[in-house]
JSON list of C-alpha atoms in Angstrom, two decimals:
[
{"chain": "D", "resi": 1, "resn": "MET", "atom": "CA", "xyz": [-24.99, 23.73, -12.07]},
{"chain": "D", "resi": 2, "resn": "LEU", "atom": "CA", "xyz": [-28.20, 22.32, -10.56]},
{"chain": "D", "resi": 3, "resn": "TYR", "atom": "CA", "xyz": [-27.82, 19.01, -12.41]},
{"chain": "D", "resi": 4, "resn": "ILE", "atom": "CA", "xyz": [-24.19, 18.77, -11.34]},
{"chain": "D", "resi": 5, "resn": "ILE", "atom": "CA", "xyz": [-25.26, 19.15, -7.71]},
{"chain": "D", "resi": 6, "resn": "ILE", "atom": "CA", "xyz": [-28.00, 16.54, -8.14]},
{"chain": "D", "resi": 7, "resn": "ALA", "atom": "CA", "xyz": [-25.63, 14.07, -9.82]},
{"chain": "D", "resi": 8, "resn": "SER", "atom": "CA", "xyz": [-23.03, 14.62, -7.10]},
{"chain": "D", "resi": 9, "resn": "ALA", "atom": "CA", "xyz": [-25.62, 14.10, -4.36]},
{"chain": "D", "resi": 10, "resn": "ILE", "atom": "CA", "xyz": [-26.78, 10.84, -5.93]},
{"chain": "D", "resi": 11, "resn": "VAL", "atom": "CA", "xyz": [-23.22, 9.53, -6.13]},
{"chain": "D", "resi": 12, "resn": "ILE", "atom": "CA", "xyz": [-22.40, 10.56, -2.57]},
{"chain": "D", "resi": 13, "resn": "ILE", "atom": "CA", "xyz": [-25.55, 9.01, -1.10]},
{"chain": "D", "resi": 14, "resn": "ILE", "atom": "CA", "xyz": [-25.23, 5.69, -2.96]},
{"chain": "D", "resi": 15, "resn": "SER", "atom": "CA", "xyz": [-21.49, 5.43, -2.28]},
{"chain": "D", "resi": 16, "resn": "TYR", "atom": "CA", "xyz": [-21.95, 6.32, 1.38]},
{"chain": "D", "resi": 17, "resn": "LEU", "atom": "CA", "xyz": [-24.64, 3.67, 1.85]},
{"chain": "D", "resi": 18, "resn": "VAL", "atom": "CA", "xyz": [-22.50, 1.06, 0.10]},
{"chain": "D", "resi": 19, "resn": "GLY", "atom": "CA", "xyz": [-19.52, 2.04, 2.23]},
{"chain": "D", "resi": 20, "resn": "SER", "atom": "CA", "xyz": [-21.64, 1.73, 5.37]},
{"chain": "D", "resi": 21, "resn": "ASN", "atom": "CA", "xyz": [-22.03, -2.02, 4.84]},
{"chain": "D", "resi": 22, "resn": "MET", "atom": "CA", "xyz": [-19.23, -3.34, 7.05]},
{"chain": "D", "resi": 23, "resn": "ALA", "atom": "CA", "xyz": [-17.90, -6.79, 6.15]},
{"chain": "D", "resi": 24, "resn": "ALA", "atom": "CA", "xyz": [-15.90, -6.93, 9.39]},
{"chain": "D", "resi": 25, "resn": "VAL", "atom": "CA", "xyz": [-19.03, -6.47, 11.50]},
{"chain": "D", "resi": 26, "resn": "ARG", "atom": "CA", "xyz": [-20.96, -9.11, 9.58]},
{"chain": "D", "resi": 27, "resn": "ILE", "atom": "CA", "xyz": [-18.13, -11.66, 9.59]},
{"chain": "D", "resi": 28, "resn": "ALA", "atom": "CA", "xyz": [-17.63, -11.25, 13.33]},
{"chain": "D", "resi": 29, "resn": "ALA", "atom": "CA", "xyz": [-21.37, -11.42, 14.01]},
{"chain": "D", "resi": 30, "resn": "SER", "atom": "CA", "xyz": [-21.69, -14.62, 11.96]},
{"chain": "D", "resi": 31, "resn": "ARG", "atom": "CA", "xyz": [-19.11, -16.15, 14.28]},
{"chain": "D", "resi": 32, "resn": "GLY", "atom": "CA", "xyz": [-20.79, -14.92, 17.47]},
{"chain": "D", "resi": 33, "resn": "THR", "atom": "CA", "xyz": [-18.45, -11.99, 18.10]},
{"chain": "D", "resi": 34, "resn": "ASP", "atom": "CA", "xyz": [-18.71, -8.21, 18.23]},
{"chain": "D", "resi": 35, "resn": "ILE", "atom": "CA", "xyz": [-15.73, -6.92, 16.24]},
{"chain": "D", "resi": 36, "resn": "ASN", "atom": "CA", "xyz": [-15.74, -3.68, 18.23]},
{"chain": "D", "resi": 37, "resn": "LYS", "atom": "CA", "xyz": [-15.05, -5.65, 21.41]},
{"chain": "D", "resi": 38, "resn": "VAL", "atom": "CA", "xyz": [-12.16, -7.86, 20.29]},
{"chain": "D", "resi": 39, "resn": "GLY", "atom": "CA", "xyz": [-8.59, -7.15, 19.26]},
{"chain": "D", "resi": 40, "resn": "SER", "atom": "CA", "xyz": [-8.05, -3.52, 18.40]},
{"chain": "D", "resi": 41, "resn": "GLY", "atom": "CA", "xyz": [-11.80, -2.89, 18.30]},
{"chain": "D", "resi": 42, "resn": "ASN", "atom": "CA", "xyz": [-11.48, -1.62, 14.74]},
{"chain": "D", "resi": 43, "resn": "ALA", "atom": "CA", "xyz": [-14.03, -2.84, 12.18]},
{"chain": "D", "resi": 44, "resn": "GLY", "atom": "CA", "xyz": [-11.45, -3.58, 9.50]},
{"chain": "D", "resi": 45, "resn": "SER", "atom": "CA", "xyz": [-9.76, -6.46, 7.73]},
{"chain": "D", "resi": 46, "resn": "THR", "atom": "CA", "xyz": [-6.62, -6.35, 9.92]},
{"chain": "D", "resi": 47, "resn": "ASN", "atom": "CA", "xyz": [-8.62, -6.91, 13.08]},
{"chain": "D", "resi": 48, "resn": "ILE", "atom": "CA", "xyz": [-10.58, -9.68, 11.37]},
{"chain": "D", "resi": 49, "resn": "LEU", "atom": "CA", "xyz": [-7.28, -11.23, 10.27]},
{"chain": "D", "resi": 50, "resn": "ARG", "atom": "CA", "xyz": [-5.90, -11.20, 13.82]},
{"chain": "D", "resi": 51, "resn": "THR", "atom": "CA", "xyz": [-9.13, -12.48, 15.33]},
{"chain": "D", "resi": 52, "resn": "PHE", "atom": "CA", "xyz": [-10.20, -15.16, 12.83]},
{"chain": "D", "resi": 53, "resn": "GLY", "atom": "CA", "xyz": [-7.14, -15.80, 10.66]},
{"chain": "D", "resi": 54, "resn": "TRP", "atom": "CA", "xyz": [-5.92, -15.02, 7.16]},
{"chain": "D", "resi": 55, "resn": "ARG", "atom": "CA", "xyz": [-8.89, -16.60, 5.39]},
{"chain": "D", "resi": 56, "resn": "TRP", "atom": "CA", "xyz": [-11.48, -14.27, 6.87]},
{"chain": "D", "resi": 57, "resn": "GLY", "atom": "CA", "xyz": [-9.11, -11.32, 6.79]},
{"chain": "D", "resi": 58, "resn": "LEU", "atom": "CA", "xyz": [-8.66, -11.67, 3.03]},
{"chain": "D", "resi": 59, "resn": "ILE", "atom": "CA", "xyz": [-12.41, -12.07, 2.50]},
{"chain": "D", "resi": 60, "resn": "CYS", "atom": "CA", "xyz": [-13.01, -8.87, 4.46]},
{"chain": "D", "resi": 61, "resn": "LEU", "atom": "CA", "xyz": [-10.24, -7.09, 2.54]},
{"chain": "D", "resi": 62, "resn": "ALA", "atom": "CA", "xyz": [-11.73, -8.12, -0.81]},
{"chain": "D", "resi": 63, "resn": "PHE", "atom": "CA", "xyz": [-15.22, -7.00, 0.21]},
{"chain": "D", "resi": 64, "resn": "ASP", "atom": "CA", "xyz": [-13.98, -3.60, 1.40]},
{"chain": "D", "resi": 65, "resn": "ALA", "atom": "CA", "xyz": [-11.93, -3.07, -1.76]},
{"chain": "D", "resi": 66, "resn": "ALA", "atom": "CA", "xyz": [-14.99, -3.96, -3.83]},
{"chain": "D", "resi": 67, "resn": "LYS", "atom": "CA", "xyz": [-16.90, -1.15, -2.11]},
{"chain": "D", "resi": 68, "resn": "GLY", "atom": "CA", "xyz": [-14.33, 1.33, -3.37]},
{"chain": "D", "resi": 69, "resn": "ALA", "atom": "CA", "xyz": [-14.44, -0.12, -6.89]},
{"chain": "D", "resi": 70, "resn": "PHE", "atom": "CA", "xyz": [-18.25, -0.07, -6.90]},
{"chain": "D", "resi": 71, "resn": "SER", "atom": "CA", "xyz": [-18.25, 3.58, -5.86]},
{"chain": "D", "resi": 72, "resn": "VAL", "atom": "CA", "xyz": [-16.17, 4.43, -8.93]},
{"chain": "D", "resi": 73, "resn": "LEU", "atom": "CA", "xyz": [-18.62, 2.52, -11.12]},
{"chain": "D", "resi": 74, "resn": "THR", "atom": "CA", "xyz": [-21.48, 4.42, -9.48]},
{"chain": "D", "resi": 75, "resn": "GLY", "atom": "CA", "xyz": [-19.87, 7.74, -10.34]},
{"chain": "D", "resi": 76, "resn": "TYR", "atom": "CA", "xyz": [-19.24, 6.62, -13.90]},
{"chain": "D", "resi": 77, "resn": "LEU", "atom": "CA", "xyz": [-22.80, 5.39, -14.47]},
{"chain": "D", "resi": 78, "resn": "VAL", "atom": "CA", "xyz": [-24.42, 8.47, -12.96]},
{"chain": "D", "resi": 79, "resn": "GLY", "atom": "CA", "xyz": [-22.17, 10.68, -15.07]},
{"chain": "D", "resi": 80, "resn": "LEU", "atom": "CA", "xyz": [-22.95, 8.60, -18.16]},
{"chain": "D", "resi": 81, "resn": "LEU", "atom": "CA", "xyz": [-26.69, 8.85, -17.55]},
{"chain": "D", "resi": 82, "resn": "PHE", "atom": "CA", "xyz": [-26.73, 12.59, -16.93]},
{"chain": "D", "resi": 83, "resn": "SER", "atom": "CA", "xyz": [-24.44, 13.32, -19.89]},
{"chain": "D", "resi": 84, "resn": "HIS", "atom": "CA", "xyz": [-26.52, 11.04, -22.15]},
{"chain": "D", "resi": 85, "resn": "LEU", "atom": "CA", "xyz": [-29.61, 13.05, -21.17]},
{"chain": "D", "resi": 86, "resn": "GLY", "atom": "CA", "xyz": [-27.73, 16.24, -22.02]},
{"chain": "D", "resi": 87, "resn": "LEU", "atom": "CA", "xyz": [-27.89, 17.53, -18.46]},
{"chain": "D", "resi": 88, "resn": "VAL", "atom": "CA", "xyz": [-24.13, 17.71, -17.86]},
{"chain": "D", "resi": 89, "resn": "SER", "atom": "CA", "xyz": [-20.97, 17.44, -19.96]},
{"chain": "D", "resi": 90, "resn": "THR", "atom": "CA", "xyz": [-19.01, 14.19, -20.24]},
{"chain": "D", "resi": 91, "resn": "ASP", "atom": "CA", "xyz": [-16.11, 15.93, -18.45]},
{"chain": "D", "resi": 92, "resn": "ILE", "atom": "CA", "xyz": [-17.88, 15.50, -15.13]},
{"chain": "D", "resi": 93, "resn": "ARG", "atom": "CA", "xyz": [-17.48, 11.71, -15.09]},
{"chain": "D", "resi": 94, "resn": "MET", "atom": "CA", "xyz": [-14.02, 11.78, -13.53]},
{"chain": "D", "resi": 95, "resn": "ASP", "atom": "CA", "xyz": [-15.21, 14.23, -10.88]},
{"chain": "D", "resi": 96, "resn": "LEU", "atom": "CA", "xyz": [-18.12, 11.93, -9.98]},
{"chain": "D", "resi": 97, "resn": "MET", "atom": "CA", "xyz": [-15.92, 8.83, -9.88]},
{"chain": "D", "resi": 98, "resn": "CYS", "atom": "CA", "xyz": [-13.49, 10.53, -7.51]},
{"chain": "D", "resi": 99, "resn": "LEU", "atom": "CA", "xyz": [-16.42, 11.77, -5.45]},
{"chain": "D", "resi": 100, "resn": "GLY", "atom": "CA", "xyz": [-17.69, 8.19, -5.27]},
{"chain": "D", "resi": 101, "resn": "VAL", "atom": "CA", "xyz": [-14.47, 7.00, -3.64]},
{"chain": "D", "resi": 102, "resn": "LEU", "atom": "CA", "xyz": [-14.71, 9.70, -0.98]},
{"chain": "D", "resi": 103, "resn": "GLY", "atom": "CA", "xyz": [-18.37, 8.85, -0.38]},
{"chain": "D", "resi": 104, "resn": "ALA", "atom": "CA", "xyz": [-17.56, 5.17, 0.15]},
{"chain": "D", "resi": 105, "resn": "MET", "atom": "CA", "xyz": [-14.73, 6.10, 2.50]},
{"chain": "D", "resi": 106, "resn": "ALA", "atom": "CA", "xyz": [-17.08, 8.31, 4.51]},
{"chain": "D", "resi": 107, "resn": "GLY", "atom": "CA", "xyz": [-19.50, 5.40, 4.80]},
{"chain": "D", "resi": 108, "resn": "HIS", "atom": "CA", "xyz": [-16.76, 3.00, 5.87]},
{"chain": "D", "resi": 109, "resn": "LEU", "atom": "CA", "xyz": [-15.37, 5.46, 8.40]},
{"chain": "D", "resi": 110, "resn": "LEU", "atom": "CA", "xyz": [-18.78, 6.43, 9.83]},
{"chain": "D", "resi": 111, "resn": "PRO", "atom": "CA", "xyz": [-21.23, 3.67, 8.83]},
{"chain": "D", "resi": 112, "resn": "ILE", "atom": "CA", "xyz": [-24.85, 4.60, 9.44]},
{"chain": "D", "resi": 113, "resn": "PHE", "atom": "CA", "xyz": [-25.84, 0.93, 9.69]},
{"chain": "D", "resi": 114, "resn": "HIS", "atom": "CA", "xyz": [-23.38, 0.17, 12.50]},
{"chain": "D", "resi": 115, "resn": "GLY", "atom": "CA", "xyz": [-23.56, 3.06, 14.95]},
{"chain": "D", "resi": 116, "resn": "PHE", "atom": "CA", "xyz": [-21.01, 5.16, 13.05]},
{"chain": "D", "resi": 117, "resn": "LYS", "atom": "CA", "xyz": [-18.20, 2.88, 14.27]},
{"chain": "D", "resi": 118, "resn": "GLY", "atom": "CA", "xyz": [-16.21, 1.98, 11.18]},
{"chain": "D", "resi": 119, "resn": "GLY", "atom": "CA", "xyz": [-12.77, 1.14, 9.89]},
{"chain": "D", "resi": 120, "resn": "LYS", "atom": "CA", "xyz": [-9.78, 3.06, 8.62]},
{"chain": "D", "resi": 121, "resn": "CYS", "atom": "CA", "xyz": [-10.64, 3.07, 4.89]},
{"chain": "D", "resi": 122, "resn": "VAL", "atom": "CA", "xyz": [-7.38, 1.65, 3.49]},
{"chain": "D", "resi": 123, "resn": "ALA", "atom": "CA", "xyz": [-8.99, -1.20, 1.57]},
{"chain": "D", "resi": 124, "resn": "VAL", "atom": "CA", "xyz": [-11.89, 0.98, 0.34]},
{"chain": "D", "resi": 125, "resn": "ALA", "atom": "CA", "xyz": [-9.51, 3.66, -0.93]},
{"chain": "D", "resi": 126, "resn": "THR", "atom": "CA", "xyz": [-7.27, 1.04, -2.53]},
{"chain": "D", "resi": 127, "resn": "GLY", "atom": "CA", "xyz": [-10.18, -0.55, -4.38]},
{"chain": "D", "resi": 128, "resn": "GLY", "atom": "CA", "xyz": [-11.34, 2.78, -5.75]},
{"chain": "D", "resi": 129, "resn": "MET", "atom": "CA", "xyz": [-7.92, 4.05, -6.72]},
{"chain": "D", "resi": 130, "resn": "LEU", "atom": "CA", "xyz": [-6.99, 0.72, -8.31]},
{"chain": "D", "resi": 131, "resn": "VAL", "atom": "CA", "xyz": [-9.83, 1.20, -10.80]},
{"chain": "D", "resi": 132, "resn": "LEU", "atom": "CA", "xyz": [-9.06, 4.86, -11.43]},
{"chain": "D", "resi": 133, "resn": "PHE", "atom": "CA", "xyz": [-5.27, 4.83, -11.37]},
{"chain": "D", "resi": 134, "resn": "PRO", "atom": "CA", "xyz": [-4.04, 1.22, -11.67]},
{"chain": "D", "resi": 135, "resn": "ILE", "atom": "CA", "xyz": [-0.32, 1.84, -12.26]},
{"chain": "D", "resi": 136, "resn": "PRO", "atom": "CA", "xyz": [0.32, 4.15, -9.25]},
{"chain": "D", "resi": 137, "resn": "CYS", "atom": "CA", "xyz": [-1.82, 1.84, -7.13]},
{"chain": "D", "resi": 138, "resn": "ILE", "atom": "CA", "xyz": [-0.01, -1.35, -8.17]},
{"chain": "D", "resi": 139, "resn": "ILE", "atom": "CA", "xyz": [3.38, 0.23, -7.51]},
{"chain": "D", "resi": 140, "resn": "SER", "atom": "CA", "xyz": [2.24, 1.43, -4.09]},
{"chain": "D", "resi": 141, "resn": "PHE", "atom": "CA", "xyz": [0.69, -1.94, -3.26]},
{"chain": "D", "resi": 142, "resn": "ALA", "atom": "CA", "xyz": [3.97, -3.69, -4.05]},
{"chain": "D", "resi": 143, "resn": "VAL", "atom": "CA", "xyz": [5.89, -1.29, -1.80]},
{"chain": "D", "resi": 144, "resn": "ALA", "atom": "CA", "xyz": [3.29, -1.67, 0.97]},
{"chain": "D", "resi": 145, "resn": "ALA", "atom": "CA", "xyz": [3.42, -5.48, 0.76]},
{"chain": "D", "resi": 146, "resn": "LEU", "atom": "CA", "xyz": [7.22, -5.41, 0.98]},
{"chain": "D", "resi": 147, "resn": "LEU", "atom": "CA", "xyz": [7.12, -3.15, 4.04]},
{"chain": "D", "resi": 148, "resn": "ILE", "atom": "CA", "xyz": [4.56, -5.39, 5.73]},
{"chain": "D", "resi": 149, "resn": "ILE", "atom": "CA", "xyz": [6.74, -8.45, 5.10]},
{"chain": "D", "resi": 150, "resn": "ILE", "atom": "CA", "xyz": [9.83, -6.69, 6.47]},
{"chain": "D", "resi": 151, "resn": "THR", "atom": "CA", "xyz": [8.27, -4.96, 9.49]},
{"chain": "D", "resi": 152, "resn": "LYS", "atom": "CA", "xyz": [5.37, -7.40, 10.08]},
{"chain": "D", "resi": 153, "resn": "MET", "atom": "CA", "xyz": [3.25, -4.31, 10.78]},
{"chain": "D", "resi": 154, "resn": "MET", "atom": "CA", "xyz": [0.17, -3.75, 8.65]},
{"chain": "D", "resi": 155, "resn": "SER", "atom": "CA", "xyz": [-0.05, -0.10, 9.67]},
{"chain": "D", "resi": 156, "resn": "VAL", "atom": "CA", "xyz": [3.42, 0.70, 8.31]},
{"chain": "D", "resi": 157, "resn": "GLY", "atom": "CA", "xyz": [2.60, -0.69, 4.89]},
{"chain": "D", "resi": 158, "resn": "SER", "atom": "CA", "xyz": [-0.86, 0.88, 4.88]},
{"chain": "D", "resi": 159, "resn": "VAL", "atom": "CA", "xyz": [0.22, 4.42, 5.73]},
{"chain": "D", "resi": 160, "resn": "ILE", "atom": "CA", "xyz": [3.34, 4.54, 3.55]},
{"chain": "D", "resi": 161, "resn": "GLY", "atom": "CA", "xyz": [1.57, 2.76, 0.69]},
{"chain": "D", "resi": 162, "resn": "VAL", "atom": "CA", "xyz": [-1.30, 5.23, 0.71]},
{"chain": "D", "resi": 163, "resn": "LEU", "atom": "CA", "xyz": [1.01, 8.24, 0.93]},
{"chain": "D", "resi": 164, "resn": "LEU", "atom": "CA", "xyz": [3.07, 6.91, -1.98]},
{"chain": "D", "resi": 165, "resn": "CYS", "atom": "CA", "xyz": [-0.04, 6.21, -4.05]},
{"chain": "D", "resi": 166, "resn": "ALA", "atom": "CA", "xyz": [-1.42, 9.69, -3.38]},
{"chain": "D", "resi": 167, "resn": "ALA", "atom": "CA", "xyz": [1.89, 11.27, -4.37]},
{"chain": "D", "resi": 168, "resn": "LEU", "atom": "CA", "xyz": [2.12, 9.25, -7.59]},
{"chain": "D", "resi": 169, "resn": "VAL", "atom": "CA", "xyz": [-1.47, 10.11, -8.53]},
{"chain": "D", "resi": 170, "resn": "ILE", "atom": "CA", "xyz": [-0.92, 13.82, -7.91]},
{"chain": "D", "resi": 171, "resn": "ILE", "atom": "CA", "xyz": [2.28, 13.77, -9.97]},
{"chain": "D", "resi": 172, "resn": "SER", "atom": "CA", "xyz": [0.80, 11.77, -12.86]},
{"chain": "D", "resi": 173, "resn": "GLU", "atom": "CA", "xyz": [-2.56, 13.57, -12.84]},
{"chain": "D", "resi": 174, "resn": "TRP", "atom": "CA", "xyz": [-1.30, 17.09, -12.21]},
{"chain": "D", "resi": 175, "resn": "GLY", "atom": "CA", "xyz": [-3.84, 19.45, -13.74]},
{"chain": "D", "resi": 176, "resn": "ASN", "atom": "CA", "xyz": [-6.71, 17.09, -12.98]},
{"chain": "D", "resi": 177, "resn": "ALA", "atom": "CA", "xyz": [-8.18, 18.89, -9.98]},
{"chain": "D", "resi": 178, "resn": "ALA", "atom": "CA", "xyz": [-10.63, 16.13, -9.02]},
{"chain": "D", "resi": 179, "resn": "ALA", "atom": "CA", "xyz": [-7.96, 13.42, -9.01]},
{"chain": "D", "resi": 180, "resn": "CYS", "atom": "CA", "xyz": [-5.47, 15.53, -7.04]},
{"chain": "D", "resi": 181, "resn": "ILE", "atom": "CA", "xyz": [-8.02, 16.62, -4.43]},
{"chain": "D", "resi": 182, "resn": "MET", "atom": "CA", "xyz": [-9.27, 13.05, -4.05]},
{"chain": "D", "resi": 183, "resn": "ALA", "atom": "CA", "xyz": [-5.75, 11.65, -3.65]},
{"chain": "D", "resi": 184, "resn": "ALA", "atom": "CA", "xyz": [-4.77, 14.30, -1.10]},
{"chain": "D", "resi": 185, "resn": "THR", "atom": "CA", "xyz": [-8.00, 13.75, 0.85]},
{"chain": "D", "resi": 186, "resn": "VAL", "atom": "CA", "xyz": [-7.48, 9.98, 0.89]},
{"chain": "D", "resi": 187, "resn": "ALA", "atom": "CA", "xyz": [-3.96, 10.40, 2.25]},
{"chain": "D", "resi": 188, "resn": "LEU", "atom": "CA", "xyz": [-5.09, 12.89, 4.90]},
{"chain": "D", "resi": 189, "resn": "VAL", "atom": "CA", "xyz": [-8.05, 10.79, 6.11]},
{"chain": "D", "resi": 190, "resn": "ILE", "atom": "CA", "xyz": [-6.04, 7.59, 6.36]},
{"chain": "D", "resi": 191, "resn": "CYS", "atom": "CA", "xyz": [-3.13, 9.27, 8.14]},
{"chain": "D", "resi": 192, "resn": "ILE", "atom": "CA", "xyz": [-5.53, 10.80, 10.68]},
{"chain": "D", "resi": 193, "resn": "ALA", "atom": "CA", "xyz": [-7.25, 7.43, 11.16]},
{"chain": "D", "resi": 194, "resn": "HIS", "atom": "CA", "xyz": [-3.84, 5.85, 11.84]},
{"chain": "D", "resi": 195, "resn": "ILE", "atom": "CA", "xyz": [-2.59, 8.42, 14.36]},
{"chain": "D", "resi": 196, "resn": "PRO", "atom": "CA", "xyz": [-2.84, 5.90, 17.25]},
{"chain": "D", "resi": 197, "resn": "ASN", "atom": "CA", "xyz": [-0.89, 3.38, 15.15]},
{"chain": "D", "resi": 198, "resn": "ILE", "atom": "CA", "xyz": [1.75, 5.94, 14.23]},
{"chain": "D", "resi": 199, "resn": "ARG", "atom": "CA", "xyz": [2.13, 6.84, 17.89]},
{"chain": "D", "resi": 200, "resn": "ARG", "atom": "CA", "xyz": [2.60, 3.18, 18.83]},
{"chain": "D", "resi": 201, "resn": "ILE", "atom": "CA", "xyz": [5.12, 2.70, 16.00]},
{"chain": "D", "resi": 202, "resn": "LEU", "atom": "CA", "xyz": [7.21, 5.59, 17.31]},
{"chain": "D", "resi": 203, "resn": "GLU", "atom": "CA", "xyz": [6.98, 4.15, 20.82]},
{"chain": "D", "resi": 204, "resn": "GLY", "atom": "CA", "xyz": [7.86, 0.66, 19.60]},
{"chain": "D", "resi": 205, "resn": "ASN", "atom": "CA", "xyz": [4.56, -0.81, 20.81]},
{"chain": "D", "resi": 206, "resn": "GLU", "atom": "CA", "xyz": [2.74, -1.49, 17.54]},
{"chain": "D", "resi": 207, "resn": "ARG", "atom": "CA", "xyz": [1.32, -5.01, 17.22]},
{"chain": "D", "resi": 208, "resn": "LYS", "atom": "CA", "xyz": [2.91, -7.26, 14.62]},
{"chain": "D", "resi": 209, "resn": "LEU", "atom": "CA", "xyz": [1.48, -9.92, 12.33]},
{"chain": "D", "resi": 210, "resn": "GLU", "atom": "CA", "xyz": [3.08, -13.05, 13.72]},
{"chain": "D", "resi": 211, "resn": "ASN", "atom": "CA", "xyz": [2.04, -16.71, 13.83]},
{"chain": "D", "resi": 212, "resn": "LEU", "atom": "CA", "xyz": [-1.37, -16.09, 12.32]},
{"chain": "D", "resi": 213, "resn": "ALA", "atom": "CA", "xyz": [-3.30, -19.16, 11.21]},
{"chain": "D", "resi": 214, "resn": "TRP", "atom": "CA", "xyz": [-5.13, -19.47, 7.89]},
{"chain": "D", "resi": 215, "resn": "ASP", "atom": "CA", "xyz": [-8.34, -20.14, 9.82]},
{"chain": "D", "resi": 216, "resn": "LYS", "atom": "CA", "xyz": [-8.08, -19.84, 13.60]},
{"chain": "D", "resi": 217, "resn": "ALA", "atom": "CA", "xyz": [-11.38, -21.58, 14.27]},
{"chain": "D", "resi": 218, "resn": "ALA", "atom": "CA", "xyz": [-10.36, -24.59, 12.18]},
{"chain": "D", "resi": 219, "resn": "LYS", "atom": "CA", "xyz": [-6.98, -24.72, 13.88]},
{"chain": "D", "resi": 220, "resn": "LYS", "atom": "CA", "xyz": [-8.55, -24.68, 17.36]},
{"chain": "D", "resi": 221, "resn": "LYS", "atom": "CA", "xyz": [-10.96, -27.45, 16.32]},
{"chain": "D", "resi": 222, "resn": "GLN", "atom": "CA", "xyz": [-8.08, -29.61, 15.12]},
{"chain": "D", "resi": 223, "resn": "GLN", "atom": "CA", "xyz": [-6.18, -29.01, 18.35]},
{"chain": "D", "resi": 224, "resn": "LYS", "atom": "CA", "xyz": [-9.22, -30.08, 20.41]},
{"chain": "D", "resi": 225, "resn": "GLN", "atom": "CA", "xyz": [-9.61, -33.27, 18.36]},
{"chain": "D", "resi": 226, "resn": "LYS", "atom": "CA", "xyz": [-6.00, -34.17, 19.10]}
]
């Protein structure tokens, strides 16, 4: 039991620290802006997309998803090391990988390096779950993308996509306690983080993704040259 606690603590700490590295904050800072003071004020890829264009939004999205994927790898490697040393059984690897995703989400939500002002964890959760459960995640991503195209609202696709992914994981992994708990926790955290968005959707005031440039800075520069 002691070694299980130690392994879990290592995974949580590493994943949390990785999750606390906010791409949105760094991208905005590199362009002379505080991401918490522009747009929605959220340190996530959607706000980066609206503020700087699709190019930077996709870069931020990829970085955040990579944090989730790395957290799964962390859990796997720690589990592999401890099981190789005979300290824990190989069965614990899945538990540690799922724990890694939650650790990275905690870091992204409350980043220690950025005053505990983080994002909403959608990309981080997606990256982690894509590694662990690719088929449910791909199906959910396709549905989310379709909803975003139809509604032009990122929040609609994000919330419904995550809920669908969590449901598919729980159904397909029923009996796997770690996977089911992780999926349910992911869905709960992201829904809570999106409560303001859900409220605005119901009121008909949610912002839409319309007329966004590939790179807003480049577009403004071209307009000035004309």
